[in-house]
Amino acid sequence: MTELANDRLLRALMRQPVERTPVWIMRQAGRYLPEYRAVRERAGSFLALCRTPELACEVTLQPLERFALDAAIVFSDILTVPAAMGMELVFTEGEGPSFPRPLRSAADVARLANPDPEEELRYVMETVRLVRGELAGKVPLIGFAGSPWTLATYMIEGGSSTHYRFSKGMMFADPALMHRLLEQLAENVCRYLNAQVRAGAQALMIFDTWGGVLGARDYEPFSLRYMARIVEGLEREMDGRRIPVILFTKGGGAWLERMAESGADALGLDWTVDIADARRRVGDRVALQGNLDPCTLYASAQRIRDEVGEVLAGFGHAPGHVFNLGHGIQPFVDPESVAVLVDAVHTLSAPYHQ
Ligand code: CP3
């Protein structure tokens, strides 16, 4: 395998020294880029784009052609796993994802399959292999999956939810059934992430987008425990290098100490957390990734630079920071603002690494 020309991301995730803070952006390949919209148009739909490795590879690389980003993230979606487990998945224009036949009973859960990632999710592995080849060691490639709890909420609700009527409903009314589902999801997610590592992913991220809606007593048993189980089952080394794992619970600010004990190398922070406070709380147990408010990108160039400076200063003088937004970039952002952000991170962070 080719040596990495830029391994700042991997070093920062392992809290090793870097000469400037690495930066990448959640959803960096997405609708804010006109060239992304053009390829999606060509593909016909978002799912067709995900399932065509050549096109998924092309859009994965698009943001790297524009900006000096320190990582690529494979273009796919967290919901490919439930789809491979046998659930029909539909993306409706303007409405997001839905499962027309959601899981509501023990019989529904019992029907779920345990796919072989190299078969049912072969298109993702092909994309990973293509992207690794095209990157030729320029920057590392991040693989990802959804957390069991987050996937379960989509599968049970049938789409995004505001009330969690059915998902939290199942959690309280039939916890044993919920645990069976989460356990099966954890096994499948673990196998899927390991397949991505074998295909060439050099770091992994688990997206727990809905973990933050859980109660204080429920986060550990229904979300964190299953993510820790996944981390435990991951292959942590490939070609002599450690594969770092990032765990991101949106809205998980209250539980950072517990997340730091999960076995993950790094925690993703949303923008509601003070990064200086987060660093004090987790100490040197894990690296931190984040956490600029995505809406900062609607401000002037100077205001973006100032806000980047605040996040960098908040983390302070130490290795172990990966700059990112606190959640995915929004579709209405001007790509020029992303250029300002990336440049500001690289320029303003150098003094923190001397
Ligand atoms: O970060 C990247 O560039 C990699 C690509 C990526 C996508 N989805 C592409 C995508 C990643 C890492 C995801 C993860 C994902 N998908 C999450 C967890 C992260 C988060 O945002 O909290 C979730 C909850 C999903 C499920 C999902 N996919 C939703 C709710 C939606 C609709 C919302 C929206 O933005 O339209 C999607 C669609 C989606 N996934 C798009 C992209 C680029 C937009 C689809 C389009 O082109 O129309």
Coordinates of C-alpha atoms in Angstrom, one line a residue, residues 84-287:
A84 CA -29.3 -4.7 3.0
M85 CA -31.0 -6.4 6.0
G86 CA -34.1 -6.6 3.8
M87 CA -36.0 -3.3 4.5
E88 CA -37.2 -1.4 1.4
L89 CA -35.7 2.1 1.5
V90 CA -37.0 5.1 -0.4
F91 CA -35.6 8.6 -0.7
T92 CA -38.3 11.1 -1.6
E93 CA -37.1 14.4 -3.1
G94 CA -37.2 17.1 -0.4
E95 CA -38.4 14.7 2.3
G96 CA -35.5 12.5 3.0
P97 CA -35.4 8.8 3.7
S98 CA -38.3 6.5 4.5
F99 CA -39.0 2.8 5.1
P100 CA -42.5 2.2 3.8
R101 CA -42.8 -1.0 5.9
P102 CA -41.3 -0.1 9.3
L103 CA -40.6 -2.6 12.1
R104 CA -43.4 -2.7 14.5
S105 CA -43.5 -6.3 15.9
A106 CA -41.3 -9.2 17.0
A107 CA -42.2 -10.9 13.7
D108 CA -41.0 -7.9 11.7
V109 CA -37.7 -8.0 13.6
A110 CA -37.4 -11.8 13.2
R111 CA -37.6 -11.3 9.4
L112 CA -34.4 -9.2 9.2
A113 CA -31.5 -10.8 7.4
N114 CA -27.8 -10.8 8.3
P115 CA -26.2 -9.7 5.0
D116 CA -22.6 -10.4 3.9
P117 CA -21.1 -6.9 3.3
E118 CA -19.1 -8.2 0.4
E119 CA -22.4 -9.3 -1.3
E120 CA -25.4 -7.1 -0.5
L121 CA -23.2 -4.1 0.3
R122 CA -20.6 -4.9 -2.4
Y123 CA -21.2 -1.5 -4.0
V124 CA -19.9 0.3 -0.9
M125 CA -16.8 -1.9 -0.8
E126 CA -16.2 -1.2 -4.5
T127 CA -16.5 2.5 -3.8
V128 CA -14.0 2.3 -1.0
R129 CA -11.5 0.3 -3.2
L130 CA -11.9 2.8 -6.1
V131 CA -11.5 5.9 -3.9
R132 CA -8.4 4.4 -2.2
G133 CA -6.9 3.8 -5.7
E134 CA -7.7 7.4 -6.9
L135 CA -6.5 9.0 -3.7
A136 CA -3.1 7.3 -4.2
G137 CA -2.1 8.1 -0.6
K138 CA -2.9 11.8 -0.8
V139 CA -5.1 11.8 2.3
P140 CA -6.7 9.1 4.4
L141 CA -10.2 7.7 3.7
I142 CA -12.8 7.5 6.4
G143 CA -15.4 4.7 6.4
F144 CA -18.6 5.0 8.5
A145 CA -21.8 3.5 9.7
G146 CA -24.9 4.5 11.8
S147 CA -25.1 3.5 15.5
P148 CA -27.5 0.7 16.3
W149 CA -29.9 3.0 18.2
T150 CA -30.0 5.6 15.3
L151 CA -30.6 2.9 12.7
A152 CA -33.3 1.3 14.9
T153 CA -35.2 4.6 15.2
Y154 CA -35.3 5.0 11.4
M155 CA -36.3 1.4 11.0
I156 CA -39.1 1.5 13.6
E157 CA -40.4 5.0 12.8
G158 CA -40.2 4.5 9.1
G159 CA -38.3 7.8 8.7
S160 CA -37.2 10.8 10.6
S161 CA -39.2 11.4 13.7
T162 CA -40.2 14.2 16.1
H163 CA -42.0 12.2 18.7
Y164 CA -40.2 8.8 18.8
R165 CA -43.7 7.3 19.4
F166 CA -42.8 3.9 18.0
S167 CA -39.1 3.7 18.7
K168 CA -39.0 4.9 22.3
G169 CA -42.5 3.3 22.6
M170 CA -40.9 -0.1 21.8
M171 CA -37.9 0.7 24.1
F172 CA -40.3 1.2 27.1
A173 CA -43.0 -1.3 26.2
D174 CA -40.9 -4.2 25.1
P175 CA -37.2 -3.6 26.0
A176 CA -36.3 -7.2 25.3
L177 CA -37.4 -6.9 21.7
M178 CA -35.5 -3.6 21.4
H179 CA -32.4 -5.2 22.8
R180 CA -32.7 -8.1 20.3
L181 CA -32.9 -5.6 17.4
L182 CA -30.0 -3.5 18.7
E183 CA -27.8 -6.6 19.2
Q184 CA -28.5 -7.8 15.6
L185 CA -27.8 -4.3 14.3
A186 CA -24.5 -4.1 16.3
E187 CA -23.3 -7.4 14.8
N188 CA -24.2 -6.3 11.2
V189 CA -22.6 -2.8 11.7
C190 CA -19.4 -4.3 13.0
R191 CA -19.1 -6.8 10.1
Y192 CA -19.9 -3.9 7.7
L193 CA -17.2 -1.6 9.2
N194 CA -14.6 -4.4 9.2
A195 CA -15.4 -5.0 5.5
Q196 CA -14.8 -1.3 4.9
V197 CA -11.4 -1.6 6.6
R198 CA -10.5 -4.6 4.5
A199 CA -11.5 -2.7 1.4
G200 CA -9.3 0.2 2.4
A201 CA -10.9 2.5 5.0
Q202 CA -8.2 4.0 7.2
A203 CA -10.4 5.5 10.0
L204 CA -13.9 4.8 11.0
M205 CA -16.8 7.0 12.3
I206 CA -20.0 5.8 14.0
F207 CA -22.9 8.3 13.6
D208 CA -25.2 8.3 16.6
T209 CA -27.4 11.1 15.3
W210 CA -30.4 10.2 17.6
G211 CA -28.6 9.1 20.7
G212 CA -29.1 12.6 22.2
V213 CA -32.8 12.1 22.4
L214 CA -32.4 9.3 25.0
G215 CA -33.0 9.8 28.7
A216 CA -30.1 9.9 31.1
R217 CA -30.8 6.4 32.3
D218 CA -31.3 5.0 28.8
Y219 CA -28.4 6.4 26.8
E220 CA -25.9 3.8 28.2
P221 CA -28.0 0.6 27.9
F222 CA -29.7 1.5 24.5
S223 CA -27.0 3.3 22.6
L224 CA -23.5 3.6 24.1
R225 CA -23.3 -0.1 25.1
Y226 CA -23.9 -1.3 21.5
M227 CA -21.4 1.2 20.1
A228 CA -18.8 0.0 22.6
R229 CA -19.6 -3.6 21.5
I230 CA -19.0 -2.6 17.9
V231 CA -15.7 -0.9 18.8
E232 CA -14.6 -4.0 20.6
G233 CA -15.3 -6.2 17.5
L234 CA -13.4 -4.0 15.1
E235 CA -10.2 -4.8 13.4
R236 CA -8.0 -2.0 14.7
E237 CA -4.9 -2.5 12.5
M238 CA -4.3 -2.8 8.8
D239 CA -1.0 -2.7 6.9
G240 CA 0.8 -2.0 10.1
R241 CA -1.3 1.1 11.0
R242 CA -3.9 1.6 13.7
I243 CA -7.5 2.2 12.4
P244 CA -8.8 5.0 14.7
V245 CA -12.5 5.1 15.5
I246 CA -14.6 8.3 16.1
L247 CA -17.8 8.1 18.0
F248 CA -20.3 10.9 17.5
T249 CA -23.5 11.2 19.5
K250 CA -25.3 14.3 18.4
G251 CA -26.7 15.9 21.6
G252 CA -24.4 13.7 23.7
G253 CA -22.6 16.5 25.5
A254 CA -23.9 15.2 28.9
W255 CA -22.2 11.8 28.5
L256 CA -18.7 12.6 27.2
E257 CA -16.9 11.0 30.2
R258 CA -18.8 7.7 29.6
M259 CA -18.2 7.9 25.8
A260 CA -14.5 8.3 26.5
E261 CA -14.6 4.9 28.2
S262 CA -16.1 3.2 25.1
G263 CA -12.8 2.2 23.5
A264 CA -13.1 4.8 20.7
D265 CA -10.0 6.9 19.9
A266 CA -12.0 10.1 19.4
L267 CA -15.3 11.7 20.2
G268 CA -17.3 13.9 17.7
L269 CA -18.8 17.0 19.4
D270 CA -21.8 19.0 18.2
W271 CA -21.8 22.8 18.5
T272 CA -23.7 22.9 21.8
V273 CA -20.6 21.7 23.7
D274 CA -17.9 24.1 24.8
I275 CA -14.8 22.3 23.4
A276 CA -12.5 23.6 26.2
D277 CA -14.9 22.2 28.8
A278 CA -15.1 18.9 26.8
R279 CA -11.3 18.6 26.8
R280 CA -11.1 19.1 30.5
R281 CA -13.7 16.5 31.0
V282 CA -12.2 13.7 28.8
G283 CA -8.6 14.6 29.7
D284 CA -6.1 12.7 27.5
R285 CA -8.2 9.6 27.1
V286 CA -9.6 10.5 23.6
A287 CA -9.1 13.0 20.8

